[in-house]
PDB file of C-alpha atoms in Angstrom:
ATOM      1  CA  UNK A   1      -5.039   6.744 -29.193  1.00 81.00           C
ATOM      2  CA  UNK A   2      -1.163   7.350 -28.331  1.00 83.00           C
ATOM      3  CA  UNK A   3      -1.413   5.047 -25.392  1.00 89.00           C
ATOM      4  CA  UNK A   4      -3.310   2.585 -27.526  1.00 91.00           C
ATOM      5  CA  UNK A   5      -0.096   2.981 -30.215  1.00 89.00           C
ATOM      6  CA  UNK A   6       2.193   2.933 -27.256  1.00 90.00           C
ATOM      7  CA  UNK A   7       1.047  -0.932 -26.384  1.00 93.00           C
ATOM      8  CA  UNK A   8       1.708  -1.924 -30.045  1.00 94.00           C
ATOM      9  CA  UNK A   9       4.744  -1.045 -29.893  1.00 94.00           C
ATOM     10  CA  UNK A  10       4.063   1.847 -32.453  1.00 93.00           C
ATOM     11  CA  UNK A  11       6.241   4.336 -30.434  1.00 91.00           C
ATOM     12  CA  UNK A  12       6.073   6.888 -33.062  1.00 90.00           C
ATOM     13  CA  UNK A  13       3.656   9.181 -35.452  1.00 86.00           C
ATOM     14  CA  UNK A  14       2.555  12.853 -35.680  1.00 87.00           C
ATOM     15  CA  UNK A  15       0.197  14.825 -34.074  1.00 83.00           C
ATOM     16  CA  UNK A  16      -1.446  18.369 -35.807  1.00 86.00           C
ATOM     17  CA  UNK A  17      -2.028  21.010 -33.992  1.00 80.00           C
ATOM     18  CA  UNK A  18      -4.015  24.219 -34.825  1.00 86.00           C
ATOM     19  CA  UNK A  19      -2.488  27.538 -35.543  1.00 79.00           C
ATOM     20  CA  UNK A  20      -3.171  29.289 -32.132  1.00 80.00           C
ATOM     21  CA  UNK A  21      -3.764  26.324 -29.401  1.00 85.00           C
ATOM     22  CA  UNK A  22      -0.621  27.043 -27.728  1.00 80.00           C
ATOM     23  CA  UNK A  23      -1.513  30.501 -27.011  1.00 80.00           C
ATOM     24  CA  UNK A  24      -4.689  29.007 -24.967  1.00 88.00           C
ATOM     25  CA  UNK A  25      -1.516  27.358 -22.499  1.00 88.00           C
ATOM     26  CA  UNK A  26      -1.195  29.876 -19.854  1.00 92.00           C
ATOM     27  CA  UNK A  27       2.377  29.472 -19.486  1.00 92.00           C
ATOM     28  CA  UNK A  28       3.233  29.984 -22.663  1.00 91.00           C
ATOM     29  CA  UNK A  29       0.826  33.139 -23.280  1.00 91.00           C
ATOM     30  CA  UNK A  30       2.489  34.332 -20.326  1.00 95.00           C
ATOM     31  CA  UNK A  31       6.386  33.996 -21.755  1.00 95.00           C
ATOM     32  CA  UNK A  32       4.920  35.178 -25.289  1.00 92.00           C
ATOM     33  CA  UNK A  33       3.796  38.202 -23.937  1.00 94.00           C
ATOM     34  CA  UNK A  34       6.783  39.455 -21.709  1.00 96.00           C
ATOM     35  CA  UNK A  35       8.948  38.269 -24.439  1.00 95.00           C
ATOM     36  CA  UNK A  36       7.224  40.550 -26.901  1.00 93.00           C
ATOM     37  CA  UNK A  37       7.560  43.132 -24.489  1.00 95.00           C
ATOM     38  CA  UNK A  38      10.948  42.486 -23.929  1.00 95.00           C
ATOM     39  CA  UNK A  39      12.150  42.380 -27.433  1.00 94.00           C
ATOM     40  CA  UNK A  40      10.183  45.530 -28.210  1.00 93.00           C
ATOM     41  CA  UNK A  41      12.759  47.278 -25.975  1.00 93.00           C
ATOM     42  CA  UNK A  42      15.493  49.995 -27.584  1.00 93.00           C
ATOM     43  CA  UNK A  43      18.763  48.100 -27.243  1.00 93.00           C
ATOM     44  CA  UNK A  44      17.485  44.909 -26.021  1.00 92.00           C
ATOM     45  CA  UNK A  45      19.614  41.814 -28.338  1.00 93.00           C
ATOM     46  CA  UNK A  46      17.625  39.321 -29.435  1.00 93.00           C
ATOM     47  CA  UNK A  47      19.744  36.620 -27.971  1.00 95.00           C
ATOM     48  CA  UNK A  48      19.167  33.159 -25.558  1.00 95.00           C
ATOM     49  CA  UNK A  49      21.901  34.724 -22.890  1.00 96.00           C
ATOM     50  CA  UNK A  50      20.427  38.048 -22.871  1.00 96.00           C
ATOM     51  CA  UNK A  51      16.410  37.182 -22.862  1.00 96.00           C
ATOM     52  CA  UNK A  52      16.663  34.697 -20.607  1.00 96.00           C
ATOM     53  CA  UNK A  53      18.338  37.541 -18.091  1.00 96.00           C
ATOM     54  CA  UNK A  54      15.631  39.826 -18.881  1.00 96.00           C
ATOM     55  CA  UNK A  55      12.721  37.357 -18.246  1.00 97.00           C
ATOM     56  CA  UNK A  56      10.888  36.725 -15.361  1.00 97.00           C
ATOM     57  CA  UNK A  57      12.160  33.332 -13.696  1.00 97.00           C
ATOM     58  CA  UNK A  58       8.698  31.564 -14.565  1.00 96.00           C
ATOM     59  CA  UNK A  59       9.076  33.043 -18.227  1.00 97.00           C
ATOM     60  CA  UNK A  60      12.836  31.910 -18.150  1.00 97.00           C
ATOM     61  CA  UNK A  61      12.134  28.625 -17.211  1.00 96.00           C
ATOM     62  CA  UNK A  62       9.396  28.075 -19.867  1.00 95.00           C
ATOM     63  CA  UNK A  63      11.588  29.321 -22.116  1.00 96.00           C
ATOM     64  CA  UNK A  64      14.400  26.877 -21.264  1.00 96.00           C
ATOM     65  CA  UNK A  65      12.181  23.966 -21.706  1.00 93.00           C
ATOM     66  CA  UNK A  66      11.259  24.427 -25.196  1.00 92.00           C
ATOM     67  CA  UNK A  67      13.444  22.654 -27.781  1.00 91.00           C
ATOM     68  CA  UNK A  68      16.032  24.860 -29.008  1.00 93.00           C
ATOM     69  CA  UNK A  69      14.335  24.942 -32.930  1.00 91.00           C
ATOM     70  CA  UNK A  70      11.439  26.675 -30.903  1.00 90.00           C
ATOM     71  CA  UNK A  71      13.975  29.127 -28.963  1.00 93.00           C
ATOM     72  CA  UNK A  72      15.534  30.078 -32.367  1.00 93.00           C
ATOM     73  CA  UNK A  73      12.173  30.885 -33.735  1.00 90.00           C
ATOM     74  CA  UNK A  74      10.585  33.076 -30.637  1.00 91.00           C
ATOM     75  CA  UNK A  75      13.967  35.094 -30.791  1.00 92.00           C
ATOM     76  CA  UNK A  76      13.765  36.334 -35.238  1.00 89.00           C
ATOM     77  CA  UNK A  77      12.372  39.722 -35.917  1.00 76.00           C
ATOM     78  CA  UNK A  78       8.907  40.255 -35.584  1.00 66.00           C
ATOM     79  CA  UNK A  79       6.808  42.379 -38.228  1.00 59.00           C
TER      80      UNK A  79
END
């Protein structure tokens, strides 16, 4: 359907995702996980420079390829 869009000229439009689909990426499950574990740590800050040190270089590099809304997001206080 994108591709289809894409020929039309129609180089825009929104696609819906379902709560929970990105967890199914590997990747991403992957750099969730450590980062929960990271950020779970006594005196670790919850900041880009800091995380990204911390992370695996897989996780880090996932994590620098996510736009930096997303970044912001995975970094606030978790319940």
């Amino acid at each position: 359907m994108i591709e289809e869009r894409s020929k039309h000229g129609k180089h825009y439009g929104v696609i819906v995702l379902p709560e929970g689909l990105i967890e199914f990426i590997p990747e991403f499950d992957a750099l969730m996980k450590e980062l929960n574990d990271k950020l779970a740590m006594p005196g670790m800050e919850a900041t880009e420079e800091a995380i990204l040190q911390a992370l695996s270089p897989a996780n880090a590099e996932s994590f620098r390829y996510l736009p930096d809304f997303i970044r912001a997001q995975l970094l606030l206080d978790r319940d």
